[in-house]
Short mmCIF file of C-alpha atoms in Angstrom, two decimals:
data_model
loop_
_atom_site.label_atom_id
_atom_site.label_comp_id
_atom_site.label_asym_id
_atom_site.label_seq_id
_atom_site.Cartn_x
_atom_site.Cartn_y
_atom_site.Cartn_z
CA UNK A 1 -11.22 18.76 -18.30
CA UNK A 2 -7.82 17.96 -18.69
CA UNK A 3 -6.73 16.38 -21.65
CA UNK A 4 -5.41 13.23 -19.71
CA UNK A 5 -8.17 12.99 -17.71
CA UNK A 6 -10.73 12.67 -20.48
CA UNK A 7 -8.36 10.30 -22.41
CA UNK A 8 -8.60 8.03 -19.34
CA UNK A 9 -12.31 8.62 -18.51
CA UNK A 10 -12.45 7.32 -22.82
CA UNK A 11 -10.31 4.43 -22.03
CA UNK A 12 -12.12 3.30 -18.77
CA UNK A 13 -15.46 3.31 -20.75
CA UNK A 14 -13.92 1.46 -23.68
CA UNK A 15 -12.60 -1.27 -21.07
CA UNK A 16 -15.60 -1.38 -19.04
CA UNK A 17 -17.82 -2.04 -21.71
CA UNK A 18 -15.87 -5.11 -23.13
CA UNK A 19 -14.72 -6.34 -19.51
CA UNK A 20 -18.72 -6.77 -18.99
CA UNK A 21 -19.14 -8.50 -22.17
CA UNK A 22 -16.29 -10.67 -20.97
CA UNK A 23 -18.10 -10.97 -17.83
CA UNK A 24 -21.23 -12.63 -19.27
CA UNK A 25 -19.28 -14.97 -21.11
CA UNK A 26 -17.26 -16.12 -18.20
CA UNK A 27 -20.26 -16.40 -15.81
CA UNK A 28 -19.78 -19.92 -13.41
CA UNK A 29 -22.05 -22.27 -14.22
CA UNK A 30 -21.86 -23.57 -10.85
CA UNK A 31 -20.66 -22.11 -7.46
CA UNK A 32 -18.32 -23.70 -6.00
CA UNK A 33 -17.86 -23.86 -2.36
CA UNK A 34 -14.58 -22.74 -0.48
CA UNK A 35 -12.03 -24.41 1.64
CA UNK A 36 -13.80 -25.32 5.05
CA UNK A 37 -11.70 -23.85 8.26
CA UNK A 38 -9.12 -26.03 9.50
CA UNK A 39 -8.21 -26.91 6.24
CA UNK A 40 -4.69 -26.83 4.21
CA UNK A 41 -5.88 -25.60 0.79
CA UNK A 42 -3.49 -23.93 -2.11
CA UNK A 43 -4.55 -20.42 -1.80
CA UNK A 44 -3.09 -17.95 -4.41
CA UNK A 45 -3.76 -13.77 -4.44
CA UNK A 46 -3.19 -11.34 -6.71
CA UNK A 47 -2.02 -7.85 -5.52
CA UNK A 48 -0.16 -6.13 -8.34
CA UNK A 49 0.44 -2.79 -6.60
CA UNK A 50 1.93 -0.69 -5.08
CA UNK A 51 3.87 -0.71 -1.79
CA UNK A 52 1.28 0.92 0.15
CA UNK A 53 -1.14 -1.05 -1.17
CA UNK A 54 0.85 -4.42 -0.59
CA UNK A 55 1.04 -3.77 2.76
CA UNK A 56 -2.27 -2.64 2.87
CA UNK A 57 -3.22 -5.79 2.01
CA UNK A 58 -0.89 -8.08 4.47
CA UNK A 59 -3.87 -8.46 6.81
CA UNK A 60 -5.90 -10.43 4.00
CA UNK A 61 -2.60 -13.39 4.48
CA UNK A 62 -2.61 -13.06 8.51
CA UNK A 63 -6.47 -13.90 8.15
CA UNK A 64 -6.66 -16.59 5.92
CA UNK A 65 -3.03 -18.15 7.77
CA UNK A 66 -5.56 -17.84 10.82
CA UNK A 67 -8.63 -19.52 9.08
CA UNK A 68 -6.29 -22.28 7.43
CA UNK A 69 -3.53 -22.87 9.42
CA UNK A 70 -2.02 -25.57 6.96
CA UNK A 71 -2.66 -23.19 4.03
CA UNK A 72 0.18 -22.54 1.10
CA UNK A 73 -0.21 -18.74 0.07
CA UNK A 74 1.25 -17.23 -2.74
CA UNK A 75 1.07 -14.02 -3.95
CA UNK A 76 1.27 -12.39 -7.31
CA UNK A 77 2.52 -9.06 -7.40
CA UNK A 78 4.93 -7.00 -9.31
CA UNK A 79 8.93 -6.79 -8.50
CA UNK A 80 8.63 -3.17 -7.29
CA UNK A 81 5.99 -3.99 -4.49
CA UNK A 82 7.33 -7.63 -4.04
CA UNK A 83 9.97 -5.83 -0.91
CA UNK A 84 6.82 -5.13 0.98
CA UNK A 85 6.38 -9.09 1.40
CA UNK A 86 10.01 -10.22 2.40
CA UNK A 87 10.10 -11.92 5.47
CA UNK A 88 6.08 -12.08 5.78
CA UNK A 89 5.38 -15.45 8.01
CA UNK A 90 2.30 -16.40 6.17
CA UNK A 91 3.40 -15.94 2.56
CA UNK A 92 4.97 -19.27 0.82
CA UNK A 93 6.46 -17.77 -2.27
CA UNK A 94 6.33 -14.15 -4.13
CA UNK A 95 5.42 -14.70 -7.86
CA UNK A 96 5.90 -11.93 -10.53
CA UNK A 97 3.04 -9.96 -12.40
CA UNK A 98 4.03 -9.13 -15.85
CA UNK A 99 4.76 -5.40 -16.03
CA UNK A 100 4.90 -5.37 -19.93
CA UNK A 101 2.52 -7.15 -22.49
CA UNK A 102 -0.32 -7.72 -19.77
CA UNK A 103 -2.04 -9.75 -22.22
CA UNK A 104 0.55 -12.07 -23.49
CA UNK A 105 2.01 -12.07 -20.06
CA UNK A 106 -0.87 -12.59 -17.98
CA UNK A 107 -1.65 -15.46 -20.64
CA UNK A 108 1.70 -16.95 -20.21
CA UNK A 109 1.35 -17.05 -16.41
CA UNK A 110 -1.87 -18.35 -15.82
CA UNK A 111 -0.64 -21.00 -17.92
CA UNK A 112 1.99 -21.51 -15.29
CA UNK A 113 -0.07 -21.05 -12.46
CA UNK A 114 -2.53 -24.00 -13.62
CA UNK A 115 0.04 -26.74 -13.22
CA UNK A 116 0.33 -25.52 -9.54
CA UNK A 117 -3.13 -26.64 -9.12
CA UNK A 118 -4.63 -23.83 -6.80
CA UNK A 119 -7.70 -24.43 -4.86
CA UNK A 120 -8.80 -20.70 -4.10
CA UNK A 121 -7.87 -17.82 -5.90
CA UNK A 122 -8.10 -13.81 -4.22
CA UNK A 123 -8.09 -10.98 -6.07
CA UNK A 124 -7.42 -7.54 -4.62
CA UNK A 125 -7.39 -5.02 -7.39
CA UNK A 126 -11.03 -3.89 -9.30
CA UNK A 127 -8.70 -4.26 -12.45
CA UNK A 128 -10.22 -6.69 -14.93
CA UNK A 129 -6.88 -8.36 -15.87
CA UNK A 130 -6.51 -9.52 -12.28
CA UNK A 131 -9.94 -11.87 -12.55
CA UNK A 132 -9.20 -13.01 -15.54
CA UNK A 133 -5.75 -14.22 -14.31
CA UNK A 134 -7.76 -15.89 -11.44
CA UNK A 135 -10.12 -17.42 -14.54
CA UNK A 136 -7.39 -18.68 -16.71
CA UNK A 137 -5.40 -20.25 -13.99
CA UNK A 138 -8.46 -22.83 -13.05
CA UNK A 139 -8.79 -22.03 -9.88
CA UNK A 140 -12.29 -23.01 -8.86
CA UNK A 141 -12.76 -20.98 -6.01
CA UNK A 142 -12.35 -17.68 -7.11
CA UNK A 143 -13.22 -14.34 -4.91
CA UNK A 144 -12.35 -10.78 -6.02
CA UNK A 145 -13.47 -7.64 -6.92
CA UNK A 146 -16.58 -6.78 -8.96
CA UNK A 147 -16.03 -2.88 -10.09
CA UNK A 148 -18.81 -1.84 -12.65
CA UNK A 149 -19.04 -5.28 -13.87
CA UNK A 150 -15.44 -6.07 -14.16
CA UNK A 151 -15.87 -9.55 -12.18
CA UNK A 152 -14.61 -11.93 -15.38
CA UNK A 153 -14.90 -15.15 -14.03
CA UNK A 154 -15.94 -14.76 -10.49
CA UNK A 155 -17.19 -16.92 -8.47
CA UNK A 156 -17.58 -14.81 -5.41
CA UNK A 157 -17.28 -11.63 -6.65
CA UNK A 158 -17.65 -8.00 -4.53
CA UNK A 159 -18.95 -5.04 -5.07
CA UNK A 160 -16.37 -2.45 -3.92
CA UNK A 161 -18.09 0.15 -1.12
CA UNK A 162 -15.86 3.48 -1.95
CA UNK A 163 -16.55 4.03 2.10
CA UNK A 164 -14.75 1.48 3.29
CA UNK A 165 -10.42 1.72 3.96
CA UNK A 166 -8.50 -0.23 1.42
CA UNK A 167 -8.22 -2.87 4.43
CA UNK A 168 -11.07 -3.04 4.89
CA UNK A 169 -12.21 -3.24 0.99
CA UNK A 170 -9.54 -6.42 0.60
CA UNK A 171 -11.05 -8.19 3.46
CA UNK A 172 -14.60 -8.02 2.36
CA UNK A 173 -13.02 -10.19 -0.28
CA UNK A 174 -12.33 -12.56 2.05
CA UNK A 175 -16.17 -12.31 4.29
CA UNK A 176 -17.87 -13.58 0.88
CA UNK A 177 -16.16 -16.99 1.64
CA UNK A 178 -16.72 -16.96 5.04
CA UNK A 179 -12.76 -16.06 6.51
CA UNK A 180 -13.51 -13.82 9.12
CA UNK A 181 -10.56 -11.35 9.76
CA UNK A 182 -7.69 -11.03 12.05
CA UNK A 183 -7.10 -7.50 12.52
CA UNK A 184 -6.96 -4.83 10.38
CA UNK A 185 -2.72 -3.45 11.35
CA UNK A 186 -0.34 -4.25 8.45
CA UNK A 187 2.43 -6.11 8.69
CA UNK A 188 6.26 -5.98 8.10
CA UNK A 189 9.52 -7.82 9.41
CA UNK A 190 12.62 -6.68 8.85
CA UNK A 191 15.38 -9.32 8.76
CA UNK A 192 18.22 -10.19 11.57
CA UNK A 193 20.50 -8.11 9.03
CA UNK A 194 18.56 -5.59 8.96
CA UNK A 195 18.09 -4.80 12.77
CA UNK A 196 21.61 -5.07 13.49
CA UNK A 197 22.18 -2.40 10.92
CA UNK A 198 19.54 -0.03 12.47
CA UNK A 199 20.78 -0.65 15.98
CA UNK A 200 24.15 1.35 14.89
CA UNK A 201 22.12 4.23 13.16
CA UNK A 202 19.59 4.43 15.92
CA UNK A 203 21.63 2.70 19.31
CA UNK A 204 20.19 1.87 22.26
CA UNK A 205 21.84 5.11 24.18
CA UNK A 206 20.57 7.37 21.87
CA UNK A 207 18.14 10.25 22.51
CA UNK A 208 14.53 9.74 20.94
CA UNK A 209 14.80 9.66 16.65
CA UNK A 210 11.77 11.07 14.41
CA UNK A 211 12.70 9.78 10.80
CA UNK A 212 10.66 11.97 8.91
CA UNK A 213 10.28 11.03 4.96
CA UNK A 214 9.68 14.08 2.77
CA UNK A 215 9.72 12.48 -0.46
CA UNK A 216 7.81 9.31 -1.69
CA UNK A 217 4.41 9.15 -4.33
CA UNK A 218 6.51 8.15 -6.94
CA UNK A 219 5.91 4.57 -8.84
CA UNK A 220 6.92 3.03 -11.57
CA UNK A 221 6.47 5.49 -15.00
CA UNK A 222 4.33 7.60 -11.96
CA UNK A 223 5.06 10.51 -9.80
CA UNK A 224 2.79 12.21 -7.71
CA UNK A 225 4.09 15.39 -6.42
CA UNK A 226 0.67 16.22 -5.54
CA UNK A 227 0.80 14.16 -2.58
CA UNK A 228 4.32 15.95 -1.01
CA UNK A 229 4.53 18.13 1.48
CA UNK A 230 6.54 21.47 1.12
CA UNK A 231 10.42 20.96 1.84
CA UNK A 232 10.54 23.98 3.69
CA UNK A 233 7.54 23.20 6.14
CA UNK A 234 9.44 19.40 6.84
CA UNK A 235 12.57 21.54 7.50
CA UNK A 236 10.62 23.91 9.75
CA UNK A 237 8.98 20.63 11.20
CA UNK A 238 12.22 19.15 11.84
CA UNK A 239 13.39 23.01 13.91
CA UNK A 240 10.70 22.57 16.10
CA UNK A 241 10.84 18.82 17.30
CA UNK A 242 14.45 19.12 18.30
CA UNK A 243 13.68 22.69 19.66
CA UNK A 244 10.58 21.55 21.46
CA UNK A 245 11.22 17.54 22.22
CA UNK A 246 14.92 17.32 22.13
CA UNK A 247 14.99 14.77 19.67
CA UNK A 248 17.03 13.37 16.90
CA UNK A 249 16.50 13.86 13.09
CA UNK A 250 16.85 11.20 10.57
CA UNK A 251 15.74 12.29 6.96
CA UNK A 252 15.28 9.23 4.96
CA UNK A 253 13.95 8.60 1.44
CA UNK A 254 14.82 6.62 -2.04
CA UNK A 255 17.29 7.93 -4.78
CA UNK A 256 13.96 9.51 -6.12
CA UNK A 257 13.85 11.65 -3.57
CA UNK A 258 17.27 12.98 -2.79
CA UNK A 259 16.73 16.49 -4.17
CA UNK A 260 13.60 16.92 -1.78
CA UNK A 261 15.44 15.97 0.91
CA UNK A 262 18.43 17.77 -0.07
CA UNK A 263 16.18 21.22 0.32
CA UNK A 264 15.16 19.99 3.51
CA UNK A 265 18.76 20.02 4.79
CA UNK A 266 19.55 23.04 3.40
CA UNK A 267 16.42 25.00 4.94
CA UNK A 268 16.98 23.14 8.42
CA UNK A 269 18.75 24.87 11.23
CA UNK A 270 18.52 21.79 13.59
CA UNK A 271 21.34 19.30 12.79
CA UNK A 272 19.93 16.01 10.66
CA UNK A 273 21.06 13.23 9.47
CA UNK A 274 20.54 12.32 6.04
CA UNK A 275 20.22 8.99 5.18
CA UNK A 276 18.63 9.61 1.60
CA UNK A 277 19.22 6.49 -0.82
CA UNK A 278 21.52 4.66 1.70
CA UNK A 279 19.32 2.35 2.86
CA UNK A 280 17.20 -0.40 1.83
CA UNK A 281 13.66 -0.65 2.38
CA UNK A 282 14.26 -3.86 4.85
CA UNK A 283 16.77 -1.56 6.66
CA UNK A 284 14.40 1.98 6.30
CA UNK A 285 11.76 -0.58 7.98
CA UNK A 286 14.38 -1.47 10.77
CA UNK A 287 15.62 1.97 11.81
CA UNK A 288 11.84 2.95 11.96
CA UNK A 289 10.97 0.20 14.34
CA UNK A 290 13.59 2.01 16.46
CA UNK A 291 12.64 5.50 15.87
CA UNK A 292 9.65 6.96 18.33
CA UNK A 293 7.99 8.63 15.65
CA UNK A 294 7.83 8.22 11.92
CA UNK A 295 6.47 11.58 9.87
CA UNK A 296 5.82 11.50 6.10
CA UNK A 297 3.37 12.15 3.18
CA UNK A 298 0.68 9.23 1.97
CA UNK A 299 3.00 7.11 0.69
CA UNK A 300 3.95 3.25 1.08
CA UNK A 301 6.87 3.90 3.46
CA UNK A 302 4.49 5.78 6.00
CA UNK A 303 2.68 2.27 5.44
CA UNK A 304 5.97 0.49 6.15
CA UNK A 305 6.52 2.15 9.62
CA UNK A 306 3.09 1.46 10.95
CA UNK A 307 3.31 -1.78 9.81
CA UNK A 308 6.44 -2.01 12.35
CA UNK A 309 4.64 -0.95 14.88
CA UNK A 310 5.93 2.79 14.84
CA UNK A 311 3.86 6.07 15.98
CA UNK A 312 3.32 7.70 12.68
CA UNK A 313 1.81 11.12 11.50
CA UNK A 314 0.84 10.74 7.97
CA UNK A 315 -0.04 14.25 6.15
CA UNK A 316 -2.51 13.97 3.36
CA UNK A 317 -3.97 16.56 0.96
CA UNK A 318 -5.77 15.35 -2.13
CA UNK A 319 -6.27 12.21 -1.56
CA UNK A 320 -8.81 10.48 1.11
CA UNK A 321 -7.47 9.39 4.47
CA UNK A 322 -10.46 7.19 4.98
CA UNK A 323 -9.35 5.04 2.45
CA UNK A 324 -5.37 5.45 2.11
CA UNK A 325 -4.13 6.03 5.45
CA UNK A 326 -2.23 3.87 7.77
CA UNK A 327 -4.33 1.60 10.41
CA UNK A 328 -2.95 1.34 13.80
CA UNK A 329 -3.41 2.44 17.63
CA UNK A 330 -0.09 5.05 16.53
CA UNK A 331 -1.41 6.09 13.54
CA UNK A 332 -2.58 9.54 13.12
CA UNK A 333 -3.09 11.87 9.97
CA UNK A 334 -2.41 15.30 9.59
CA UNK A 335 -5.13 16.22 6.68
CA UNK A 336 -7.52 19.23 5.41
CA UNK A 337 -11.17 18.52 6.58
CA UNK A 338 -11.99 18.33 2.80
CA UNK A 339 -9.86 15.19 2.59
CA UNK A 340 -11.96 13.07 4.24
CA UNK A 341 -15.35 13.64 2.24
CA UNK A 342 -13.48 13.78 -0.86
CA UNK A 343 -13.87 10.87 -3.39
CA UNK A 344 -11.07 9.19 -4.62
CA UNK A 345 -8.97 10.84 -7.02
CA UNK A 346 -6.58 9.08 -9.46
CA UNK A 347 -3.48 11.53 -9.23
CA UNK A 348 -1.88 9.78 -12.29
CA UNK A 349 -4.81 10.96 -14.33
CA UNK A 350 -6.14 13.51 -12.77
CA UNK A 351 -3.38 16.59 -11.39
CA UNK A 352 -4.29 19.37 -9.96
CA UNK A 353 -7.74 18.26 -8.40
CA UNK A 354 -8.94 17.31 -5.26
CA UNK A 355 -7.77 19.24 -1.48
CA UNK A 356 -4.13 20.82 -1.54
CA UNK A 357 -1.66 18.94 0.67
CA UNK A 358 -0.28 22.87 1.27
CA UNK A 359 -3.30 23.51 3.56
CA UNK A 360 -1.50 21.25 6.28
CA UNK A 361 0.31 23.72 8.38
CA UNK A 362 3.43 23.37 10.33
CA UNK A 363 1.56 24.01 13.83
CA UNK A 364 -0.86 21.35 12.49
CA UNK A 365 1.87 18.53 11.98
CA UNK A 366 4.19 19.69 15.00
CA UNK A 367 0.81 19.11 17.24
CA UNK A 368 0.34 16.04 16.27
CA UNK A 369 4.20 14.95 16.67
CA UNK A 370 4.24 16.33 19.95
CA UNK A 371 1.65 14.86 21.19
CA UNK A 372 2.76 11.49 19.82
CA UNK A 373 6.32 12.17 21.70
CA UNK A 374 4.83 13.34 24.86
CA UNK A 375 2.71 10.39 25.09
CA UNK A 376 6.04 8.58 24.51
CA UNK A 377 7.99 10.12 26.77
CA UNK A 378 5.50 9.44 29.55
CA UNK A 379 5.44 5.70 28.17
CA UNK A 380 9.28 5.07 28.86
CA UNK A 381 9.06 7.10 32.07
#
């Protein structure tokens, strides 16, 4: 085993065993019980990360907008995933989780969040800090998830089902006090700004756009190579849609990611356009609502595009589609079979393991894009 695994298998054991003591301690002595529908109740939920998983989540705030209309939602969640939210019609105000000193931090803001006076608390992450955040702040409604005992606090906690998408998992959160959902698609909308910026990288004249990411899987103090495609096979990707569909290239990505993309221009023989750390994730979200197909690795901006309603082709290797990828009528993944019956592998601890993202061919992902184009084309005709 490697050595960072087991120091992380050690940790999660230490943590486990004194989040379950904590547990016990913390048990309700009473169950409360939660806002009726109809109602306009002070709803606050804690998402700390990532992007993907942010967005992964937005459905959780369409269905409890849905359930109570008149409802204030806030969310807790760090400043790097806190982008995914702008513009989000159902979410009041964004609220920082402390990055540094979770103890201290998380001690200072659920002191904070008390004076608001919440009346039902969501939690969305099997981490044990994220109850106790829900505890501290006296919320007395107080749903989340229950992972090997880590439910500190809990009024309605969850046992998480490892079969279910992350979607899914977050709004099983919400069935134990009786919110029934409102789709499962994510959510994102870009700003006025934003759109008029995309509508002069992607006009209304042009010829059909694939942006196609190559880069992402990074997070803060976290990079995931694992998870990327080859540069050569996107550049070989990007040959064969404007060979075979006539279409325009955009290659988009953070500053992270520039010297990915910069092999993928220098492999290419079809003309691209690189747009690599020149535009903003409001604006990446724009130009992909414009684009006919979106192509990149299991990362959050594959989640971005679906959640705008784009035709995406998401390639996976070691990590599980059936939980990670993006949910939509357009959304199709590009995956070894292995993915699928895989179990969930934490790539931060764990390198190396789990299905290679190189067994994804070129013919594989060029299908799929094809497909998704052809079916377009036959759309606007």
């Amino acid at each position: 085993m490697h050595p960072r695994a087991r120091s992380h298998r050690l940790r999660e054991r230490v943590v486990g065993t004194g989040a379950r003591l904590a547990a016990l301690l913390a048990r309700p002595r009473h169950i409360p019980n939660p806002p009726e529908p109809g109602t306009a109740p002070r709803i606050l939920v804690v998402k700390p990360c990532c992007l993907g998983d942010v967005l992964m989540a937005t459905p959780v705030f369409r269905a409890l907008a849905a359930y109570c209309p008149g409802a204030h939602i806030d969310v807790v969640t760090t400043d790097w995933s806190a982008p995914a939210l702008a513009g989000n019609p159902h979410v009041a105000r964004v609220i920082s989780y402390p990055d540094r000193l979770p103890m201290v931090g998380l001690h200072v803001l659920a002191r904070e969040l008390r004076r608001t006076g919440y009346d039902l608390g969501i939690g969305l992450d099997p981490s044990p800090l994220v109850n106790v955040l829900l505890w501290r702040s006296g919320i007395p409604v107080r749903a989340g998830i229950d992972s090997a005992g880590r439910g500190i606090g809990l009024t309605h906690p969850v046992t998480p089902d490892p079969t279910l998408h992350e979607t899914e998992a977050y709004l099983a959160v919400l069935a134990a006090i009786g919110v029934p959902p409102a789709g499962t698609e994510a959510e994102y909308h870009p700003s006025a700004e934003a759109q008029r910026s995309a509508s002069v990288i992607i006009p209304d004249d042009a010829p059909p756009t694939v942006v196609i990411h190559p880069g992402g899987a990074v997070n803060p103090g976290t990079a995931m190579p694992a998870k990327r495609w080859p540069p050569e096979r996107f550049a070989a990707l990007a040959d064969r849609l404007a060979a075979e569909a006539g279409v325009r290239v955009i290659l988009a990505g953070a500053g992270s990611d520039r010297a990915v993309v910069a092999a993928v221009v220098r492999r290419a023989k079809a003309p691209v356009v690189n747009l690599c750390g020149r535009l903003t994730l409001d604006e990446l979200a724009a130009v992909a609502a414009r684009a006919a197909l979106y192509v990149g690795n299991d990362s959050g901006t594959s989640h971005l595009a679906a959640a705008v309603g784009t035709p995406t082709v998401t390639i996976f290797g070691p990590t599980n589609p059936g939980r990670y990828r993006p949910l939509g009528p357009d959304a199709r993944v590009c995956a070894p079979p292995e993915s699928w019956e895989g179990a969930v592998v934490d790539l931060r601890h764990e390198r190396g393991n789990g299905p290679s993202v190189e067994s994804v061919t070129v013919d594989m992902v060029a299908a799929a894009c094809l497909e998704v184009l052809g079916a377009a084309g036959k759309g606007a005709a």
